[in-house]
mmCIF file of C-alpha atoms in Angstrom:
data_model
loop_
_atom_site.group_PDB
_atom_site.id
_atom_site.type_symbol
_atom_site.label_atom_id
_atom_site.label_comp_id
_atom_site.label_asym_id
_atom_site.label_seq_id
_atom_site.Cartn_x
_atom_site.Cartn_y
_atom_site.Cartn_z
ATOM 1 C CA MET A 1 -128.553 91.565 76.797
ATOM 2 C CA ALA A 2 -131.769 89.799 75.858
ATOM 3 C CA ASP A 3 -130.523 89.474 72.266
ATOM 4 C CA ALA A 4 -127.361 87.785 73.505
ATOM 5 C CA ARG A 5 -129.376 85.305 75.544
ATOM 6 C CA ASP A 6 -131.581 84.614 72.536
ATOM 7 C CA ASP A 7 -128.479 83.986 70.386
ATOM 8 C CA VAL A 8 -127.086 81.556 72.956
ATOM 9 C CA SER A 9 -130.404 79.735 73.224
ATOM 10 C CA GLY A 10 -130.661 79.535 69.450
ATOM 11 C CA SER A 11 -127.126 78.184 69.105
ATOM 12 C CA THR A 12 -127.788 75.562 71.795
ATOM 13 C CA ALA A 13 -130.985 74.491 70.085
ATOM 14 C CA GLN A 14 -129.218 74.233 66.730
ATOM 15 C CA ALA A 15 -126.411 72.158 68.328
ATOM 16 C CA GLY A 16 -129.005 69.882 69.884
ATOM 17 C CA GLU A 17 -130.734 69.467 66.546
ATOM 18 C CA ARG A 18 -127.407 68.681 64.873
ATOM 19 C CA THR A 19 -126.578 66.122 67.590
ATOM 20 C CA GLN A 20 -129.998 64.545 67.293
ATOM 21 C CA GLY A 21 -129.673 64.503 63.514
ATOM 22 C CA PHE A 22 -126.264 62.839 63.762
ATOM 23 C CA TRP A 23 -127.561 59.994 65.930
ATOM 24 C CA GLU A 24 -130.573 59.580 63.665
ATOM 25 C CA GLU A 25 -128.172 59.226 60.742
ATOM 26 C CA VAL A 26 -126.201 56.627 62.714
ATOM 27 C CA ARG A 27 -129.379 54.685 63.499
ATOM 28 C CA ASP A 28 -130.422 54.849 59.851
ATOM 29 C CA ALA A 29 -126.980 53.721 58.635
ATOM 30 C CA VAL A 30 -126.524 50.981 61.256
ATOM 31 C CA SER A 31 -129.928 49.566 62.014
ATOM 32 C CA THR A 32 -130.469 46.794 64.528
ATOM 33 C CA ARG A 33 -130.689 44.299 61.676
ATOM 34 C CA ALA A 34 -127.440 45.606 60.151
ATOM 35 C CA ALA A 35 -125.693 45.396 63.518
ATOM 36 C CA LEU A 36 -126.813 41.781 63.939
ATOM 37 C CA VAL A 37 -125.590 40.948 60.435
ATOM 38 C CA MET A 38 -122.225 42.554 61.252
ATOM 39 C CA LEU A 39 -122.055 40.484 64.440
ATOM 40 C CA GLY A 40 -122.714 37.367 62.382
ATOM 41 C CA VAL A 41 -119.976 38.319 59.934
ATOM 42 C CA LEU A 42 -117.574 38.895 62.837
ATOM 43 C CA LEU A 43 -118.333 35.435 64.230
ATOM 44 C CA LEU A 44 -117.763 33.864 60.812
ATOM 45 C CA GLN A 45 -114.494 35.779 60.468
ATOM 46 C CA LEU A 46 -113.247 34.584 63.852
ATOM 47 C CA GLY A 47 -114.460 31.067 63.114
ATOM 48 C CA PHE A 48 -112.559 31.121 59.829
ATOM 49 C CA ALA A 49 -109.334 32.096 61.608
ATOM 50 C CA LEU A 50 -109.828 29.547 64.385
ATOM 51 C CA SER A 51 -110.692 26.689 62.044
ATOM 52 C CA TYR A 52 -107.911 27.194 59.508
ATOM 53 C CA MET A 53 -105.173 27.934 62.013
ATOM 54 C CA GLY A 54 -106.412 25.254 64.365
ATOM 55 C CA ALA A 55 -106.173 22.686 61.578
ATOM 56 C CA PHE A 56 -102.934 23.857 59.955
ATOM 57 C CA HIS A 57 -100.765 25.522 62.600
ATOM 58 C CA ALA A 58 -99.004 22.345 63.789
ATOM 59 C CA PRO A 59 -99.635 19.280 61.585
ATOM 60 C CA GLU A 60 -98.480 16.080 63.283
ATOM 61 C CA PRO A 61 -98.583 12.572 61.802
ATOM 62 C CA HIS A 62 -100.966 10.248 63.615
ATOM 63 C CA ARG A 63 -101.475 6.647 62.488
ATOM 64 C CA VAL A 64 -100.392 7.274 58.904
ATOM 65 C CA PRO A 65 -101.219 3.986 57.110
ATOM 66 C CA ILE A 66 -98.041 2.178 56.050
ATOM 67 C CA THR A 67 -97.638 -1.211 54.349
ATOM 68 C CA LEU A 68 -94.630 -3.381 55.160
ATOM 69 C CA VAL A 69 -92.973 -6.127 53.131
ATOM 70 C CA ALA A 70 -90.295 -7.875 55.186
ATOM 71 C CA PRO A 71 -88.860 -11.377 55.726
ATOM 72 C CA PRO A 72 -90.948 -13.437 58.205
ATOM 73 C CA ALA A 73 -88.005 -13.586 60.614
ATOM 74 C CA VAL A 74 -88.070 -9.810 61.202
ATOM 75 C CA GLU A 75 -91.604 -8.883 60.176
ATOM 76 C CA GLY A 76 -93.292 -9.158 63.561
ATOM 77 C CA ASP A 77 -90.555 -7.313 65.420
ATOM 78 C CA LEU A 78 -90.424 -4.519 62.837
ATOM 79 C CA VAL A 79 -94.208 -4.052 62.855
ATOM 80 C CA ALA A 80 -94.188 -3.841 66.659
ATOM 81 C CA ARG A 81 -91.347 -1.310 66.720
ATOM 82 C CA LEU A 82 -92.873 0.932 64.061
ATOM 83 C CA ASP A 83 -96.309 0.854 65.691
ATOM 84 C CA ALA A 84 -94.711 1.747 69.034
ATOM 85 C CA LEU A 85 -92.932 4.903 67.856
ATOM 86 C CA PRO A 86 -93.495 7.899 70.180
ATOM 87 C CA GLY A 87 -96.632 9.813 69.317
ATOM 88 C CA ASP A 88 -98.150 6.867 67.410
ATOM 89 C CA PRO A 89 -97.271 8.336 63.975
ATOM 90 C CA LEU A 90 -97.657 5.103 61.965
ATOM 91 C CA ARG A 91 -100.186 2.314 61.533
ATOM 92 C CA VAL A 92 -98.384 -0.612 59.915
ATOM 93 C CA THR A 93 -99.932 -3.477 57.963
ATOM 94 C CA ALA A 94 -97.684 -6.340 56.839
ATOM 95 C CA VAL A 95 -98.276 -8.049 53.473
ATOM 96 C CA GLN A 96 -96.558 -10.891 51.666
ATOM 97 C CA ASP A 97 -94.922 -9.265 48.671
ATOM 98 C CA ARG A 98 -94.197 -6.101 46.736
ATOM 99 C CA ALA A 99 -97.076 -6.653 44.280
ATOM 100 C CA GLU A 100 -99.631 -6.676 47.092
ATOM 101 C CA ALA A 101 -98.055 -3.593 48.643
ATOM 102 C CA ARG A 102 -98.194 -1.774 45.323
ATOM 103 C CA ALA A 103 -101.848 -2.740 44.863
ATOM 104 C CA ARG A 104 -102.733 -1.396 48.314
ATOM 105 C CA LEU A 105 -101.001 1.863 47.446
ATOM 106 C CA LEU A 106 -102.899 2.332 44.197
ATOM 107 C CA ASP A 107 -106.181 1.263 45.821
ATOM 108 C CA ARG A 108 -105.674 4.086 48.369
ATOM 109 C CA ARG A 109 -105.527 1.723 51.354
ATOM 110 C CA THR A 110 -102.074 2.926 52.356
ATOM 111 C CA ASP A 111 -99.903 6.039 52.012
ATOM 112 C CA ALA A 112 -96.547 4.280 51.588
ATOM 113 C CA ALA A 113 -95.075 0.795 51.306
ATOM 114 C CA LEU A 114 -91.730 -0.125 52.889
ATOM 115 C CA VAL A 115 -89.980 -3.061 51.248
ATOM 116 C CA VAL A 116 -87.142 -4.416 53.411
ATOM 117 C CA ASP A 117 -84.255 -6.107 51.594
ATOM 118 C CA PRO A 118 -82.627 -8.668 53.942
ATOM 119 C CA GLU A 119 -79.578 -9.053 51.717
ATOM 120 C CA SER A 120 -78.479 -5.407 51.774
ATOM 121 C CA ARG A 121 -78.622 -2.349 53.952
ATOM 122 C CA THR A 122 -80.807 -0.459 51.491
ATOM 123 C CA ASP A 123 -84.600 -0.680 51.614
ATOM 124 C CA THR A 124 -87.216 0.728 49.209
ATOM 125 C CA LEU A 125 -90.074 3.021 50.126
ATOM 126 C CA ILE A 126 -92.774 2.976 47.455
ATOM 127 C CA VAL A 127 -95.066 6.020 47.460
ATOM 128 C CA ALA A 128 -97.780 7.580 45.301
ATOM 129 C CA SER A 129 -97.436 11.275 46.079
ATOM 130 C CA ALA A 130 -100.387 12.217 43.862
ATOM 131 C CA GLY A 131 -102.541 10.988 46.727
ATOM 132 C CA GLY A 132 -101.201 13.748 48.945
ATOM 133 C CA PRO A 133 -97.582 14.943 49.014
ATOM 134 C CA SER A 134 -97.753 15.962 52.677
ATOM 135 C CA ALA A 135 -98.661 12.443 53.822
ATOM 136 C CA THR A 136 -95.934 10.993 51.621
ATOM 137 C CA ALA A 137 -93.379 13.438 53.010
ATOM 138 C CA ALA A 138 -94.377 12.678 56.611
ATOM 139 C CA ALA A 139 -94.109 8.916 56.115
ATOM 140 C CA THR A 140 -90.782 9.262 54.297
ATOM 141 C CA GLU A 141 -89.272 11.444 57.016
ATOM 142 C CA ILE A 142 -90.309 9.084 59.817
ATOM 143 C CA LEU A 143 -89.066 5.941 58.103
ATOM 144 C CA GLN A 144 -85.786 7.513 57.043
ATOM 145 C CA GLU A 145 -85.151 8.548 60.632
ATOM 146 C CA VAL A 146 -85.809 4.968 61.785
ATOM 147 C CA ALA A 147 -83.505 3.641 59.061
ATOM 148 C CA ARG A 148 -80.675 6.005 60.036
ATOM 149 C CA ALA A 149 -80.882 4.781 63.622
ATOM 150 C CA GLU A 150 -80.202 1.259 62.341
ATOM 151 C CA ASN A 151 -77.498 2.302 59.866
ATOM 152 C CA ARG A 152 -79.715 1.543 56.911
ATOM 153 C CA THR A 153 -80.662 3.586 53.848
ATOM 154 C CA ILE A 154 -84.040 4.090 52.228
ATOM 155 C CA VAL A 155 -84.513 4.750 48.515
ATOM 156 C CA VAL A 156 -87.833 6.407 47.667
ATOM 157 C CA ARG A 157 -89.681 5.340 44.513
ATOM 158 C CA ASP A 158 -92.730 7.387 43.505
ATOM 159 C CA ILE A 159 -94.979 5.270 41.280
ATOM 160 C CA ARG A 160 -97.756 7.861 40.917
ATOM 161 C CA PRO A 161 -96.509 11.456 41.147
ATOM 162 C CA PRO A 162 -98.784 14.454 40.533
ATOM 163 C CA ALA A 163 -99.081 15.841 37.025
ATOM 164 C CA ALA A 164 -96.553 18.430 35.906
ATOM 165 C CA GLY A 165 -99.098 21.221 36.357
ATOM 166 C CA ASP A 166 -100.082 19.923 39.804
ATOM 167 C CA SER A 167 -96.648 19.842 41.407
ATOM 168 C CA ARG A 168 -97.904 20.298 44.990
ATOM 169 C CA GLY A 169 -100.938 18.063 44.531
ATOM 170 C CA LEU A 170 -103.402 20.808 45.508
ATOM 171 C CA SER A 171 -105.365 21.190 42.268
ATOM 172 C CA SER A 172 -108.037 18.700 43.361
ATOM 173 C CA PHE A 173 -108.667 20.728 46.495
ATOM 174 C CA TYR A 174 -108.782 24.088 44.711
ATOM 175 C CA ILE A 175 -111.175 23.003 41.986
ATOM 176 C CA VAL A 176 -113.567 21.546 44.567
ATOM 177 C CA LEU A 177 -113.214 24.745 46.605
ATOM 178 C CA SER A 178 -114.295 26.780 43.586
ATOM 179 C CA TRP A 179 -117.228 24.450 42.916
ATOM 180 C CA THR A 180 -118.559 24.535 46.478
ATOM 181 C CA ILE A 181 -118.276 28.310 46.788
ATOM 182 C CA GLY A 182 -119.899 28.767 43.385
ATOM 183 C CA GLY A 183 -122.779 26.510 44.360
ATOM 184 C CA TYR A 184 -123.806 28.266 47.535
ATOM 185 C CA LEU A 185 -123.187 31.744 46.090
ATOM 186 C CA ALA A 186 -125.486 30.896 43.183
ATOM 187 C CA ALA A 187 -128.124 29.784 45.687
ATOM 188 C CA SER A 188 -127.629 33.067 47.560
ATOM 189 C CA ALA A 189 -128.030 35.036 44.318
ATOM 190 C CA LEU A 190 -131.344 33.286 43.677
ATOM 191 C CA ASN A 191 -132.457 34.114 47.205
ATOM 192 C CA MET A 192 -131.580 37.803 46.807
ATOM 193 C CA ALA A 193 -133.273 38.148 43.422
ATOM 194 C CA ALA A 194 -136.248 40.491 43.168
ATOM 195 C CA GLY A 195 -139.478 38.949 44.334
ATOM 196 C CA SER A 196 -137.858 36.020 46.098
ATOM 197 C CA LYS A 197 -138.086 37.110 49.715
ATOM 198 C CA LYS A 198 -140.425 34.298 50.755
ATOM 199 C CA PRO A 199 -139.844 31.248 48.556
ATOM 200 C CA THR A 200 -143.037 29.382 47.745
ATOM 201 C CA LEU A 201 -143.003 25.677 46.943
ATOM 202 C CA ARG A 202 -143.020 26.385 43.209
ATOM 203 C CA ARG A 203 -140.253 28.958 43.545
ATOM 204 C CA THR A 204 -138.190 26.538 45.627
ATOM 205 C CA LEU A 205 -138.550 23.838 42.969
ATOM 206 C CA VAL A 206 -137.494 26.339 40.305
ATOM 207 C CA ARG A 207 -134.414 27.308 42.337
ATOM 208 C CA LEU A 208 -133.399 23.694 42.837
ATOM 209 C CA ALA A 209 -133.960 22.950 39.156
ATOM 210 C CA ALA A 210 -131.869 25.985 38.207
ATOM 211 C CA MET A 211 -128.931 24.554 40.156
ATOM 212 C CA LEU A 212 -128.675 21.575 37.767
ATOM 213 C CA PRO A 213 -127.740 23.454 34.568
ATOM 214 C CA TYR A 214 -125.631 25.838 36.632
ATOM 215 C CA GLY A 215 -123.783 22.876 38.141
ATOM 216 C CA PHE A 216 -123.285 21.285 34.714
ATOM 217 C CA VAL A 217 -121.851 24.481 33.231
ATOM 218 C CA SER A 218 -119.653 24.882 36.313
ATOM 219 C CA GLY A 219 -118.437 21.315 35.928
ATOM 220 C CA ILE A 220 -117.504 21.903 32.294
ATOM 221 C CA GLY A 221 -115.779 25.187 33.121
ATOM 222 C CA GLY A 222 -113.751 23.643 35.934
ATOM 223 C CA ALA A 223 -112.772 20.631 33.841
ATOM 224 C CA VAL A 224 -111.618 22.922 31.024
ATOM 225 C CA ILE A 225 -109.506 25.012 33.415
ATOM 226 C CA VAL A 226 -107.731 22.095 35.131
ATOM 227 C CA GLY A 227 -107.421 20.155 31.890
ATOM 228 C CA PRO A 228 -106.787 21.871 28.546
ATOM 229 C CA VAL A 229 -106.061 25.342 29.972
ATOM 230 C CA LEU A 230 -103.640 24.676 32.856
ATOM 231 C CA ASP A 231 -102.912 20.946 32.490
ATOM 232 C CA CYS A 232 -103.271 20.504 36.273
ATOM 233 C CA LEU A 233 -105.489 17.421 36.188
ATOM 234 C CA PRO A 234 -105.192 15.993 32.688
ATOM 235 C CA GLY A 235 -107.510 13.226 31.551
ATOM 236 C CA ALA A 236 -110.887 12.179 32.977
ATOM 237 C CA PHE A 237 -112.531 15.262 31.454
ATOM 238 C CA TRP A 238 -116.129 14.068 31.489
ATOM 239 C CA GLU A 239 -115.679 12.378 34.842
ATOM 240 C CA LEU A 240 -114.637 15.746 36.245
ATOM 241 C CA VAL A 241 -117.655 17.374 34.615
ATOM 242 C CA GLY A 242 -119.922 14.895 36.392
ATOM 243 C CA ILE A 243 -118.164 15.344 39.724
ATOM 244 C CA GLY A 244 -118.305 19.117 39.397
ATOM 245 C CA THR A 245 -122.025 19.002 38.617
ATOM 246 C CA LEU A 246 -122.670 16.908 41.722
ATOM 247 C CA VAL A 247 -120.498 19.062 44.001
ATOM 248 C CA VAL A 248 -122.054 22.330 42.796
ATOM 249 C CA PHE A 249 -125.576 20.941 43.020
ATOM 250 C CA ALA A 250 -124.981 19.605 46.539
ATOM 251 C CA SER A 251 -123.599 22.966 47.665
ATOM 252 C CA GLY A 252 -126.398 24.867 45.948
ATOM 253 C CA ALA A 253 -129.158 22.591 47.274
ATOM 254 C CA VAL A 254 -127.884 22.980 50.835
ATOM 255 C CA GLY A 255 -127.683 26.734 50.302
ATOM 256 C CA VAL A 256 -131.274 26.872 49.013
ATOM 257 C CA ALA A 257 -132.448 24.745 51.935
ATOM 258 C CA LEU A 258 -130.727 26.678 54.712
ATOM 259 C CA GLN A 259 -131.689 30.063 53.297
ATOM 260 C CA SER A 260 -135.254 28.841 52.859
ATOM 261 C CA VAL A 261 -135.340 27.844 56.524
ATOM 262 C CA ALA A 262 -133.309 30.658 58.115
ATOM 263 C CA GLY A 263 -132.954 33.466 55.551
ATOM 264 C CA THR A 264 -129.714 35.438 55.822
ATOM 265 C CA ILE A 265 -128.618 33.285 58.756
ATOM 266 C CA GLY A 266 -128.881 30.301 56.423
ATOM 267 C CA LEU A 267 -126.160 31.781 54.214
ATOM 268 C CA GLY A 268 -123.923 32.072 57.270
ATOM 269 C CA LEU A 269 -124.619 28.435 58.170
ATOM 270 C CA THR A 270 -123.747 27.377 54.630
ATOM 271 C CA ILE A 271 -120.441 29.248 54.801
ATOM 272 C CA LEU A 272 -119.779 27.630 58.175
ATOM 273 C CA ILE A 273 -120.334 24.107 56.798
ATOM 274 C CA PHE A 274 -118.580 24.397 53.462
ATOM 275 C CA THR A 275 -115.829 26.969 54.006
ATOM 276 C CA ILE A 276 -115.021 27.307 57.681
ATOM 277 C CA LEU A 277 -115.325 23.625 58.639
ATOM 278 C CA GLY A 278 -115.195 21.848 55.295
ATOM 279 C CA ASN A 279 -112.121 23.299 53.627
ATOM 280 C CA PRO A 280 -109.428 22.895 56.313
ATOM 281 C CA SER A 281 -110.645 19.390 57.129
ATOM 282 C CA SER A 282 -110.956 18.249 53.505
ATOM 283 C CA GLY A 283 -107.549 16.599 53.209
ATOM 284 C CA GLY A 284 -106.605 18.864 50.347
ATOM 285 C CA VAL A 285 -103.706 20.548 52.123
ATOM 286 C CA TYR A 286 -103.038 17.985 54.870
ATOM 287 C CA PRO A 287 -104.606 14.499 54.983
ATOM 288 C CA SER A 288 -106.650 13.383 57.975
ATOM 289 C CA SER A 289 -103.649 11.557 59.425
ATOM 290 C CA LEU A 290 -101.867 14.912 59.873
ATOM 291 C CA LEU A 291 -104.834 16.905 61.200
ATOM 292 C CA PRO A 292 -106.003 17.386 64.805
ATOM 293 C CA PRO A 293 -108.735 14.913 65.898
ATOM 294 C CA PHE A 294 -111.753 17.193 65.359
ATOM 295 C CA TRP A 295 -110.862 18.113 61.773
ATOM 296 C CA SER A 296 -109.729 14.566 61.034
ATOM 297 C CA ALA A 297 -113.102 13.222 62.186
ATOM 298 C CA ILE A 298 -115.355 15.553 60.182
ATOM 299 C CA GLY A 299 -113.355 15.966 56.961
ATOM 300 C CA GLN A 300 -114.676 13.161 54.785
ATOM 301 C CA ALA A 301 -118.253 13.641 56.014
ATOM 302 C CA LEU A 302 -118.444 17.141 54.503
ATOM 303 C CA PRO A 303 -118.728 17.943 50.768
ATOM 304 C CA PRO A 304 -115.299 19.622 50.342
ATOM 305 C CA GLY A 305 -113.489 16.574 51.733
ATOM 306 C CA ALA A 306 -115.616 14.071 49.829
ATOM 307 C CA GLY A 307 -115.286 16.090 46.624
ATOM 308 C CA THR A 308 -111.499 16.392 46.942
ATOM 309 C CA THR A 309 -111.203 12.633 47.471
ATOM 310 C CA VAL A 310 -113.369 11.851 44.444
ATOM 311 C CA VAL A 311 -111.472 14.217 42.147
ATOM 312 C CA ARG A 312 -108.011 13.109 43.279
ATOM 313 C CA ASN A 313 -108.750 9.395 43.175
ATOM 314 C CA THR A 314 -110.576 9.641 39.849
ATOM 315 C CA VAL A 315 -107.747 11.489 38.109
ATOM 316 C CA TYR A 316 -104.798 9.618 39.608
ATOM 317 C CA PHE A 317 -106.071 6.258 40.874
ATOM 318 C CA ASP A 318 -108.665 5.029 38.353
ATOM 319 C CA GLY A 319 -111.580 5.878 40.635
ATOM 320 C CA ASN A 320 -110.471 3.652 43.507
ATOM 321 C CA ALA A 321 -111.871 4.399 46.982
ATOM 322 C CA THR A 322 -114.464 6.893 45.734
ATOM 323 C CA THR A 323 -117.721 5.066 46.518
ATOM 324 C CA GLY A 324 -118.065 6.351 50.073
ATOM 325 C CA ALA A 325 -117.242 9.910 49.067
ATOM 326 C CA LEU A 326 -119.810 9.816 46.261
ATOM 327 C CA TRP A 327 -122.452 8.632 48.733
ATOM 328 C CA VAL A 328 -121.570 11.563 50.989
ATOM 329 C CA LEU A 329 -122.016 14.066 48.162
ATOM 330 C CA GLY A 330 -125.268 12.418 47.118
ATOM 331 C CA ALA A 331 -126.572 12.501 50.677
ATOM 332 C CA TRP A 332 -125.876 16.228 51.023
ATOM 333 C CA ALA A 333 -127.569 16.934 47.678
ATOM 334 C CA PHE A 334 -130.598 14.792 48.559
ATOM 335 C CA GLY A 335 -130.819 16.262 52.046
ATOM 336 C CA GLY A 336 -130.711 19.790 50.679
ATOM 337 C CA VAL A 337 -133.544 19.047 48.240
ATOM 338 C CA VAL A 338 -135.708 17.410 50.913
ATOM 339 C CA VAL A 339 -135.210 20.179 53.497
ATOM 340 C CA ALA A 340 -135.856 22.938 50.945
ATOM 341 C CA ILE A 341 -139.089 21.308 49.718
ATOM 342 C CA LEU A 342 -140.344 20.509 53.222
ATOM 343 C CA ALA A 343 -139.657 24.060 54.410
ATOM 344 C CA ALA A 344 -141.588 25.514 51.489
ATOM 345 C CA ALA A 345 -144.445 23.014 51.924
ATOM 346 C CA VAL A 346 -144.775 23.800 55.646
ATOM 347 C CA ARG A 347 -144.758 27.508 54.900
ATOM 348 C CA ALA A 348 -147.472 27.056 52.258
ATOM 349 C CA SER A 349 -149.571 24.937 54.616
ATOM 350 C CA ARG A 350 -149.408 27.600 57.310
ATOM 351 C CA ALA A 351 -150.320 30.343 54.846
ATOM 352 C CA ALA A 352 -153.355 28.349 53.644
ATOM 353 C CA ARG A 353 -154.862 27.942 57.119
ATOM 354 C CA PRO A 354 -158.034 30.031 57.549
ATOM 355 C CA THR A 355 -157.700 32.904 59.980
ATOM 356 C CA ALA A 356 -160.186 32.831 62.865
ATOM 357 C CA PRO A 357 -162.586 35.817 62.736
ATOM 358 C CA ALA A 358 -162.092 38.464 65.364
ATOM 359 C CA ALA A 359 -164.537 38.269 68.244
ATOM 360 C CA GLY A 360 -167.210 41.002 68.088
ATOM 361 C CA PRO A 361 -168.751 42.845 71.043
ATOM 362 C CA THR A 362 -171.041 40.682 73.131
ATOM 363 C CA ALA A 363 -174.666 41.660 73.355
ATOM 364 C CA PRO A 364 -175.739 43.076 76.707
ATOM 365 C CA ALA A 365 -177.717 40.743 78.877
ATOM 366 C CA VAL A 366 -181.444 41.480 78.979
#
């Protein structure tokens, strides 16, 4: 009987040890730090879904810029009627002639130009779909619906279509997407390298300097892919190399800065800025005039949107309307450099401060 009780006690003890060992294994496999990282990944995942579907699930035209050429007798009335369409889909600017309308289109000040012919019932809609096929399609659909209501016909003339290898006009967006992701992943690789847990000022400068040749090689690689290899964005080879270098360096500098300040959390912040917020708002898939207000407002202030604008307008529109976007990219690159250096300098200053000696035992009073 005693042996049986001993066997039961031994089995219970062994079960307890196995249970304890199991939970120890769980704690070892999923530490507090790992659980927090998983929580961060979950938040990024949900943010990704919310941002992309929030931006793309129901695109609606809002104040799409349109240029109008019409006889003075009907110009004012037509502008008023188009601007008053339900939902405010158009923003109309009247000009004197077709040449001025065409110039505005190629300068990227308008998405379409409607030329009204008073002597017939057929009007001409001039577009440049290389600037964004979705905006062109939205403007065309709205104006054709208005024309049908008045028993008129619209003939569409595309004076700057995308290249044959860029039929949907998305190559500018995808090449900038690859450059931005490559930039911050390269910065993350530098941060995870052996011996780089706490970046000193010298190490930070080395990381930032390393992003320049990496960005240049990335720019060349991207320009080769969209040019000679796939013929998506032909021409402007060296211009694309320069743009790619700037985009990659800006992304990498921001990545170095945020990871220098916040470590692993900094990588999450970089993904938030460039991928979760920057990509859907960039204008690559839908222009700002088709996006909800939040994404429309932030798009061109973030590197993916600025980079997409610079690439598209450089390849298709002789570099028109790229100055502001270039300033945006430069500001992000400069800001990343400054924050990374300041963070390292502050850390070095704190490390150099002398430590106060520990207080010893006080002598007893005599």
